[in-house]
Amino acid sequence: MSLDIDVKFNEDNNSWVVYLKGELDIYTSPELKETLIDALDKKDGNIIINGKNLDYVDSTGLGVLISILKRVREKDNNVYLQNIKPNIRKLFDITKLDKVFIFKE
Amino acid sequence: MKKDIINLKIPSKPDYISVVRLTSSAIASNLGLNIEEIEDIKVSIAEACINAINKSSEINIQFEIEKDKLTIKVNNVHPLEEDKSNLNKELELGILIIKSLMDEVNFSEEGVEMIKYIEDGNK
């Protein structure tokens, strides 16, 4: 049970592309928050979360994404969620966060 | 059939919530619930544990297995906490998730009781 985080900056769309593998839960979400804040401190930009290999998210994971969204919006950037699995998308729908984040196929 | 009861007690630490998720999956799978129902139970019980964490040194989880339903009780889970800004927002999300995914959710002094009904004939 763990989360692998891989972060790369893409100059073409001014975005940090974040590949997540595993489980974003109460145990692993502080690490993601720290990694993304470090990245944004280095360089402001959009955040693109690639959830192709992300199996699970809980409310603390949602909380991290919300706080990162607030942070990037200060610089008129956004958080994009890509390839999110249906079981995780369901949680965004339930909590109405599907209206707050931008989903991409 | 009489009630079968499984008790699980974990230290109140984030490290062990994945253990609860795995145990819940195994119990729900044993009951013949489908993948989506198993996922609902797994997510709900984790949210209940997140709510209970930091409130005492241990989290008590009880699974009651009956022919037509699975009842899960978690101590120290409450819908509203004193205001702690961001943390409070997350707890609200957790409660909303539990209420949406389980068939019946009851709060009491002790904690939360979550029920998933088992439909017959799909085993």
PDB file of C-alpha atoms in Angstrom:
ATOM      1  CA  MET A   1       0.000   0.000   0.000  1.00  0.00           C
ATOM      2  CA  SER A   2       1.761   3.083  -1.164  1.00  0.00           C
ATOM      3  CA  LEU A   3       1.827   5.951  -3.589  1.00  0.00           C
ATOM      4  CA  ASP A   4       4.448   6.575  -6.263  1.00  0.00           C
ATOM      5  CA  ILE A   5       4.658  10.202  -7.316  1.00  0.00           C
ATOM      6  CA  ASP A   6       6.403  11.241 -10.518  1.00  0.00           C
ATOM      7  CA  VAL A   7       6.470  14.961 -11.351  1.00  0.00           C
ATOM      8  CA  LYS A   8       7.751  16.541 -14.567  1.00  0.00           C
ATOM      9  CA  PHE A   9       7.448  20.082 -15.874  1.00  0.00           C
ATOM     10  CA  ASN A  10       6.119  20.472 -19.401  1.00  0.00           C
ATOM     11  CA  GLU A  11       7.197  23.810 -20.926  1.00  0.00           C
ATOM     12  CA  ASP A  12       4.740  23.514 -23.845  1.00  0.00           C
ATOM     13  CA  ASN A  13       1.643  23.941 -21.682  1.00  0.00           C
ATOM     14  CA  ASN A  14       3.301  25.468 -18.614  1.00  0.00           C
ATOM     15  CA  SER A  15       2.230  22.519 -16.478  1.00  0.00           C
ATOM     16  CA  TRP A  16       3.516  20.167 -13.858  1.00  0.00           C
ATOM     17  CA  VAL A  17       2.471  16.717 -15.030  1.00  0.00           C
ATOM     18  CA  VAL A  18       1.948  14.451 -12.030  1.00  0.00           C
ATOM     19  CA  TYR A  19       1.797  10.686 -12.478  1.00  0.00           C
ATOM     20  CA  LEU A  20       0.295   8.930  -9.472  1.00  0.00           C
ATOM     21  CA  LYS A  21       0.493   5.203  -8.934  1.00  0.00           C
ATOM     22  CA  GLY A  22      -1.176   3.445  -6.018  1.00  0.00           C
ATOM     23  CA  GLU A  23      -3.309   4.886  -3.268  1.00  0.00           C
ATOM     24  CA  LEU A  24      -3.811   8.519  -2.309  1.00  0.00           C
ATOM     25  CA  ASP A  25      -5.022   8.172   1.272  1.00  0.00           C
ATOM     26  CA  ILE A  26      -4.553   9.591   4.758  1.00  0.00           C
ATOM     27  CA  TYR A  27      -1.126   7.953   4.904  1.00  0.00           C
ATOM     28  CA  THR A  28       0.226   9.131   1.531  1.00  0.00           C
ATOM     29  CA  SER A  29      -1.572  12.454   0.915  1.00  0.00           C
ATOM     30  CA  PRO A  30       0.811  14.587   3.071  1.00  0.00           C
ATOM     31  CA  GLU A  31       3.677  13.481   0.790  1.00  0.00           C
ATOM     32  CA  LEU A  32       1.785  14.522  -2.345  1.00  0.00           C
ATOM     33  CA  LYS A  33       0.957  17.892  -0.826  1.00  0.00           C
ATOM     34  CA  GLU A  34       4.604  18.506   0.043  1.00  0.00           C
ATOM     35  CA  THR A  35       5.806  17.414  -3.418  1.00  0.00           C
ATOM     36  CA  LEU A  36       3.331  19.674  -5.255  1.00  0.00           C
ATOM     37  CA  ILE A  37       4.022  22.680  -3.044  1.00  0.00           C
ATOM     38  CA  ASP A  38       7.768  22.225  -3.592  1.00  0.00           C
ATOM     39  CA  ALA A  39       7.163  22.052  -7.344  1.00  0.00           C
ATOM     40  CA  LEU A  40       5.003  25.198  -7.362  1.00  0.00           C
ATOM     41  CA  ASP A  41       7.550  27.022  -5.216  1.00  0.00           C
ATOM     42  CA  LYS A  42      10.116  26.216  -7.877  1.00  0.00           C
ATOM     43  CA  LYS A  43       7.879  27.248 -10.758  1.00  0.00           C
ATOM     44  CA  ASP A  44       4.253  28.324 -11.009  1.00  0.00           C
ATOM     45  CA  GLY A  45       2.066  26.545 -13.537  1.00  0.00           C
ATOM     46  CA  ASN A  46      -0.926  24.290 -14.055  1.00  0.00           C
ATOM     47  CA  ILE A  47      -1.122  20.910 -12.384  1.00  0.00           C
ATOM     48  CA  ILE A  48      -2.112  17.949 -14.545  1.00  0.00           C
ATOM     49  CA  ILE A  49      -2.816  14.848 -12.475  1.00  0.00           C
ATOM     50  CA  ASN A  50      -2.583  11.636 -14.489  1.00  0.00           C
ATOM     51  CA  GLY A  51      -4.661   9.022 -12.659  1.00  0.00           C
ATOM     52  CA  LYS A  52      -4.179   6.111 -15.057  1.00  0.00           C
ATOM     53  CA  ASN A  53      -2.497   4.057 -12.332  1.00  0.00           C
ATOM     54  CA  LEU A  54      -4.224   5.632  -9.347  1.00  0.00           C
ATOM     55  CA  ASP A  55      -6.433   3.061  -7.618  1.00  0.00           C
ATOM     56  CA  TYR A  56      -7.862   4.845  -4.623  1.00  0.00           C
ATOM     57  CA  VAL A  57      -8.506   8.328  -3.211  1.00  0.00           C
ATOM     58  CA  ASP A  58      -9.999   9.259   0.165  1.00  0.00           C
ATOM     59  CA  SER A  59     -11.242  12.557   1.639  1.00  0.00           C
ATOM     60  CA  THR A  60      -7.739  13.588   2.717  1.00  0.00           C
ATOM     61  CA  GLY A  61      -6.565  13.106  -0.886  1.00  0.00           C
ATOM     62  CA  LEU A  62      -9.479  15.232  -2.096  1.00  0.00           C
ATOM     63  CA  GLY A  63      -8.459  17.809   0.524  1.00  0.00           C
ATOM     64  CA  VAL A  64      -4.929  17.996  -0.870  1.00  0.00           C
ATOM     65  CA  LEU A  65      -6.255  18.526  -4.410  1.00  0.00           C
ATOM     66  CA  ILE A  66      -8.573  21.289  -3.156  1.00  0.00           C
ATOM     67  CA  SER A  67      -5.749  23.117  -1.379  1.00  0.00           C
ATOM     68  CA  ILE A  68      -3.497  22.808  -4.452  1.00  0.00           C
ATOM     69  CA  LEU A  69      -6.315  24.145  -6.633  1.00  0.00           C
ATOM     70  CA  LYS A  70      -6.623  27.203  -4.380  1.00  0.00           C
ATOM     71  CA  ARG A  71      -2.881  27.742  -4.625  1.00  0.00           C
ATOM     72  CA  VAL A  72      -2.610  27.518  -8.445  1.00  0.00           C
ATOM     73  CA  ARG A  73      -5.674  29.710  -8.979  1.00  0.00           C
ATOM     74  CA  GLU A  74      -3.868  32.585  -7.256  1.00  0.00           C
ATOM     75  CA  LYS A  75      -1.710  32.714 -10.407  1.00  0.00           C
ATOM     76  CA  ASP A  76      -4.641  32.048 -12.762  1.00  0.00           C
ATOM     77  CA  ASN A  77      -3.571  28.468 -13.323  1.00  0.00           C
ATOM     78  CA  ASN A  78      -5.687  25.359 -12.921  1.00  0.00           C
ATOM     79  CA  VAL A  79      -5.740  21.720 -11.846  1.00  0.00           C
ATOM     80  CA  TYR A  80      -6.612  19.177 -14.547  1.00  0.00           C
ATOM     81  CA  LEU A  81      -7.505  15.572 -13.819  1.00  0.00           C
ATOM     82  CA  GLN A  82      -6.724  13.075 -16.521  1.00  0.00           C
ATOM     83  CA  ASN A  83      -7.540   9.353 -16.934  1.00  0.00           C
ATOM     84  CA  ILE A  84      -9.286   9.138 -13.579  1.00  0.00           C
ATOM     85  CA  LYS A  85     -10.766   5.686 -12.888  1.00  0.00           C
ATOM     86  CA  PRO A  86     -14.568   5.399 -12.515  1.00  0.00           C
ATOM     87  CA  ASN A  87     -14.438   4.379  -8.818  1.00  0.00           C
ATOM     88  CA  ILE A  88     -12.508   7.567  -8.031  1.00  0.00           C
ATOM     89  CA  ARG A  89     -14.575   9.765 -10.360  1.00  0.00           C
ATOM     90  CA  LYS A  90     -17.616   8.588  -8.380  1.00  0.00           C
ATOM     91  CA  LEU A  91     -16.259  10.339  -5.249  1.00  0.00           C
ATOM     92  CA  PHE A  92     -15.842  13.612  -7.145  1.00  0.00           C
ATOM     93  CA  ASP A  93     -19.448  13.313  -8.338  1.00  0.00           C
ATOM     94  CA  ILE A  94     -20.816  12.575  -4.846  1.00  0.00           C
ATOM     95  CA  THR A  95     -18.994  15.528  -3.302  1.00  0.00           C
ATOM     96  CA  LYS A  96     -19.828  17.844  -6.251  1.00  0.00           C
ATOM     97  CA  LEU A  97     -16.098  18.380  -6.760  1.00  0.00           C
ATOM     98  CA  ASP A  98     -16.653  17.330 -10.386  1.00  0.00           C
ATOM     99  CA  LYS A  99     -17.873  20.918 -10.850  1.00  0.00           C
ATOM    100  CA  VAL A 100     -14.692  22.358  -9.376  1.00  0.00           C
ATOM    101  CA  PHE A 101     -11.992  20.369 -11.177  1.00  0.00           C
ATOM    102  CA  ILE A 102     -11.491  20.050 -14.918  1.00  0.00           C
ATOM    103  CA  PHE A 103     -11.530  16.444 -16.130  1.00  0.00           C
ATOM    104  CA  LYS A 104      -9.766  15.370 -19.297  1.00  0.00           C
ATOM    105  CA  GLU A 105      -9.930  12.014 -21.054  1.00  0.00           C
TER     106      GLU A 105
ATOM    107  CA  MET B   1     -28.781 -17.726  10.711  1.00  0.00           C
ATOM    108  CA  LYS B   2     -27.385 -16.102  13.803  1.00  0.00           C
ATOM    109  CA  LYS B   3     -25.195 -13.042  13.621  1.00  0.00           C
ATOM    110  CA  ASP B   4     -21.504 -13.603  12.972  1.00  0.00           C
ATOM    111  CA  ILE B   5     -19.360 -10.927  14.545  1.00  0.00           C
ATOM    112  CA  ILE B   6     -15.824  -9.876  13.661  1.00  0.00           C
ATOM    113  CA  ASN B   7     -14.016  -7.303  15.792  1.00  0.00           C
ATOM    114  CA  LEU B   8     -11.026  -5.332  14.649  1.00  0.00           C
ATOM    115  CA  LYS B   9      -9.044  -2.964  16.830  1.00  0.00           C
ATOM    116  CA  ILE B  10      -6.283  -0.828  15.343  1.00  0.00           C
ATOM    117  CA  PRO B  11      -3.952   1.824  16.749  1.00  0.00           C
ATOM    118  CA  SER B  12      -5.288   5.268  15.888  1.00  0.00           C
ATOM    119  CA  LYS B  13      -2.679   5.917  13.179  1.00  0.00           C
ATOM    120  CA  PRO B  14      -2.930   6.567   9.420  1.00  0.00           C
ATOM    121  CA  ASP B  15      -0.558   3.639   8.828  1.00  0.00           C
ATOM    122  CA  TYR B  16      -3.198   1.031   9.675  1.00  0.00           C
ATOM    123  CA  ILE B  17      -6.213   2.288   7.752  1.00  0.00           C
ATOM    124  CA  SER B  18      -5.130   0.346   4.677  1.00  0.00           C
ATOM    125  CA  VAL B  19      -5.288  -2.809   6.837  1.00  0.00           C
ATOM    126  CA  VAL B  20      -8.919  -2.014   7.636  1.00  0.00           C
ATOM    127  CA  ARG B  21      -9.656  -1.461   3.940  1.00  0.00           C
ATOM    128  CA  LEU B  22      -8.160  -4.819   3.008  1.00  0.00           C
ATOM    129  CA  THR B  23     -10.006  -6.631   5.803  1.00  0.00           C
ATOM    130  CA  SER B  24     -13.307  -5.022   4.773  1.00  0.00           C
ATOM    131  CA  SER B  25     -12.773  -6.032   1.150  1.00  0.00           C
ATOM    132  CA  ALA B  26     -12.153  -9.624   2.203  1.00  0.00           C
ATOM    133  CA  ILE B  27     -15.261  -9.767   4.406  1.00  0.00           C
ATOM    134  CA  ALA B  28     -17.489  -8.129   1.778  1.00  0.00           C
ATOM    135  CA  SER B  29     -16.127 -10.383  -0.938  1.00  0.00           C
ATOM    136  CA  ASN B  30     -16.874 -13.442   1.211  1.00  0.00           C
ATOM    137  CA  LEU B  31     -20.501 -12.338   1.390  1.00  0.00           C
ATOM    138  CA  GLY B  32     -20.802 -12.411  -2.383  1.00  0.00           C
ATOM    139  CA  LEU B  33     -21.167  -8.657  -2.823  1.00  0.00           C
ATOM    140  CA  ASN B  34     -20.188  -7.306  -6.232  1.00  0.00           C
ATOM    141  CA  ILE B  35     -17.070  -5.275  -6.975  1.00  0.00           C
ATOM    142  CA  GLU B  36     -18.842  -1.915  -6.781  1.00  0.00           C
ATOM    143  CA  GLU B  37     -20.467  -2.775  -3.433  1.00  0.00           C
ATOM    144  CA  ILE B  38     -17.125  -3.966  -2.062  1.00  0.00           C
ATOM    145  CA  GLU B  39     -15.531  -0.691  -3.161  1.00  0.00           C
ATOM    146  CA  ASP B  40     -18.362   1.320  -1.508  1.00  0.00           C
ATOM    147  CA  ILE B  41     -17.806  -0.503   1.783  1.00  0.00           C
ATOM    148  CA  LYS B  42     -14.037  -0.127   1.588  1.00  0.00           C
ATOM    149  CA  VAL B  43     -14.272   3.630   0.934  1.00  0.00           C
ATOM    150  CA  SER B  44     -16.919   4.207   3.639  1.00  0.00           C
ATOM    151  CA  ILE B  45     -15.090   2.341   6.358  1.00  0.00           C
ATOM    152  CA  ALA B  46     -11.866   4.206   5.576  1.00  0.00           C
ATOM    153  CA  GLU B  47     -13.714   7.528   5.849  1.00  0.00           C
ATOM    154  CA  ALA B  48     -15.170   6.441   9.201  1.00  0.00           C
ATOM    155  CA  CYS B  49     -11.652   5.595  10.448  1.00  0.00           C
ATOM    156  CA  ILE B  50     -10.297   8.946   9.216  1.00  0.00           C
ATOM    157  CA  ASN B  51     -13.062  10.625  11.208  1.00  0.00           C
ATOM    158  CA  ALA B  52     -12.223   8.585  14.320  1.00  0.00           C
ATOM    159  CA  ILE B  53      -8.482   9.112  14.156  1.00  0.00           C
ATOM    160  CA  ASN B  54      -6.964  11.447  16.792  1.00  0.00           C
ATOM    161  CA  LYS B  55     -10.027  11.041  19.010  1.00  0.00           C
ATOM    162  CA  SER B  56      -8.627   8.158  21.032  1.00  0.00           C
ATOM    163  CA  SER B  57      -5.631   5.843  20.989  1.00  0.00           C
ATOM    164  CA  GLU B  58      -7.487   2.984  19.311  1.00  0.00           C
ATOM    165  CA  ILE B  59     -10.173   2.585  16.664  1.00  0.00           C
ATOM    166  CA  ASN B  60     -12.730  -0.154  17.225  1.00  0.00           C
ATOM    167  CA  ILE B  61     -14.467  -1.635  14.204  1.00  0.00           C
ATOM    168  CA  GLN B  62     -17.171  -4.256  14.411  1.00  0.00           C
ATOM    169  CA  PHE B  63     -18.548  -6.208  11.468  1.00  0.00           C
ATOM    170  CA  GLU B  64     -21.915  -7.893  12.016  1.00  0.00           C
ATOM    171  CA  ILE B  65     -22.717 -10.393   9.332  1.00  0.00           C
ATOM    172  CA  GLU B  66     -26.314 -11.477   8.793  1.00  0.00           C
ATOM    173  CA  LYS B  67     -28.007 -13.275   5.933  1.00  0.00           C
ATOM    174  CA  ASP B  68     -29.414 -10.122   4.387  1.00  0.00           C
ATOM    175  CA  LYS B  69     -27.046  -7.399   5.546  1.00  0.00           C
ATOM    176  CA  LEU B  70     -23.592  -6.362   6.660  1.00  0.00           C
ATOM    177  CA  THR B  71     -23.510  -3.865   9.527  1.00  0.00           C
ATOM    178  CA  ILE B  72     -20.266  -2.074  10.333  1.00  0.00           C
ATOM    179  CA  LYS B  73     -19.865  -0.075  13.519  1.00  0.00           C
ATOM    180  CA  VAL B  74     -16.968   2.297  14.109  1.00  0.00           C
ATOM    181  CA  ASN B  75     -16.499   4.084  17.436  1.00  0.00           C
ATOM    182  CA  ASN B  76     -15.810   7.796  17.820  1.00  0.00           C
ATOM    183  CA  VAL B  77     -17.228   8.818  14.449  1.00  0.00           C
ATOM    184  CA  HIS B  78     -19.331  11.973  14.557  1.00  0.00           C
ATOM    185  CA  PRO B  79     -20.847  14.095  11.820  1.00  0.00           C
ATOM    186  CA  LEU B  80     -19.712  17.464  13.168  1.00  0.00           C
ATOM    187  CA  GLU B  81     -16.479  18.402  14.839  1.00  0.00           C
ATOM    188  CA  GLU B  82     -15.590  21.706  16.431  1.00  0.00           C
ATOM    189  CA  ASP B  83     -14.355  24.051  13.769  1.00  0.00           C
ATOM    190  CA  LYS B  84     -10.862  23.273  12.550  1.00  0.00           C
ATOM    191  CA  SER B  85     -11.047  25.045   9.181  1.00  0.00           C
ATOM    192  CA  ASN B  86      -9.579  22.821   6.456  1.00  0.00           C
ATOM    193  CA  LEU B  87      -9.661  19.667   8.518  1.00  0.00           C
ATOM    194  CA  ASN B  88     -13.346  20.245   9.174  1.00  0.00           C
ATOM    195  CA  LYS B  89     -14.028  20.530   5.447  1.00  0.00           C
ATOM    196  CA  GLU B  90     -12.378  17.171   4.854  1.00  0.00           C
ATOM    197  CA  LEU B  91     -14.404  15.548   7.642  1.00  0.00           C
ATOM    198  CA  GLU B  92     -17.566  16.883   6.021  1.00  0.00           C
ATOM    199  CA  LEU B  93     -16.532  15.336   2.705  1.00  0.00           C
ATOM    200  CA  GLY B  94     -15.947  12.034   4.485  1.00  0.00           C
ATOM    201  CA  ILE B  95     -19.409  12.029   6.074  1.00  0.00           C
ATOM    202  CA  LEU B  96     -21.012  12.944   2.739  1.00  0.00           C
ATOM    203  CA  ILE B  97     -19.181  10.039   1.073  1.00  0.00           C
ATOM    204  CA  ILE B  98     -20.305   7.553   3.761  1.00  0.00           C
ATOM    205  CA  LYS B  99     -23.952   8.685   3.506  1.00  0.00           C
ATOM    206  CA  SER B 100     -23.896   8.381  -0.279  1.00  0.00           C
ATOM    207  CA  LEU B 101     -22.262   4.968  -0.521  1.00  0.00           C
ATOM    208  CA  MET B 102     -23.946   2.979   2.254  1.00  0.00           C
ATOM    209  CA  ASP B 103     -27.610   1.904   2.277  1.00  0.00           C
ATOM    210  CA  GLU B 104     -28.251   3.094   5.821  1.00  0.00           C
ATOM    211  CA  VAL B 105     -26.147   5.276   8.121  1.00  0.00           C
ATOM    212  CA  ASN B 106     -26.944   5.992  11.785  1.00  0.00           C
ATOM    213  CA  PHE B 107     -24.973   8.164  14.159  1.00  0.00           C
ATOM    214  CA  SER B 108     -25.106   7.780  17.933  1.00  0.00           C
ATOM    215  CA  GLU B 109     -23.123   8.857  20.988  1.00  0.00           C
ATOM    216  CA  GLU B 110     -20.797   5.921  20.439  1.00  0.00           C
ATOM    217  CA  GLY B 111     -20.113   6.399  16.768  1.00  0.00           C
ATOM    218  CA  VAL B 112     -21.477   5.368  13.405  1.00  0.00           C
ATOM    219  CA  GLU B 113     -23.385   2.333  12.212  1.00  0.00           C
ATOM    220  CA  MET B 114     -23.273   1.676   8.463  1.00  0.00           C
ATOM    221  CA  ILE B 115     -25.392  -0.939   6.725  1.00  0.00           C
ATOM    222  CA  LYS B 116     -25.108  -2.533   3.299  1.00  0.00           C
ATOM    223  CA  TYR B 117     -27.963  -4.845   2.338  1.00  0.00           C
ATOM    224  CA  ILE B 118     -27.166  -8.107   0.641  1.00  0.00           C
ATOM    225  CA  GLU B 119     -29.499  -8.916  -2.203  1.00  0.00           C
ATOM    226  CA  ASP B 120     -30.365 -12.541  -2.690  1.00  0.00           C
ATOM    227  CA  GLY B 121     -29.801 -14.531  -5.816  1.00  0.00           C
ATOM    228  CA  ASN B 122     -26.704 -12.868  -7.216  1.00  0.00           C
ATOM    229  CA  LYS B 123     -24.207 -15.296  -5.739  1.00  0.00           C
TER     230      LYS B 123
END
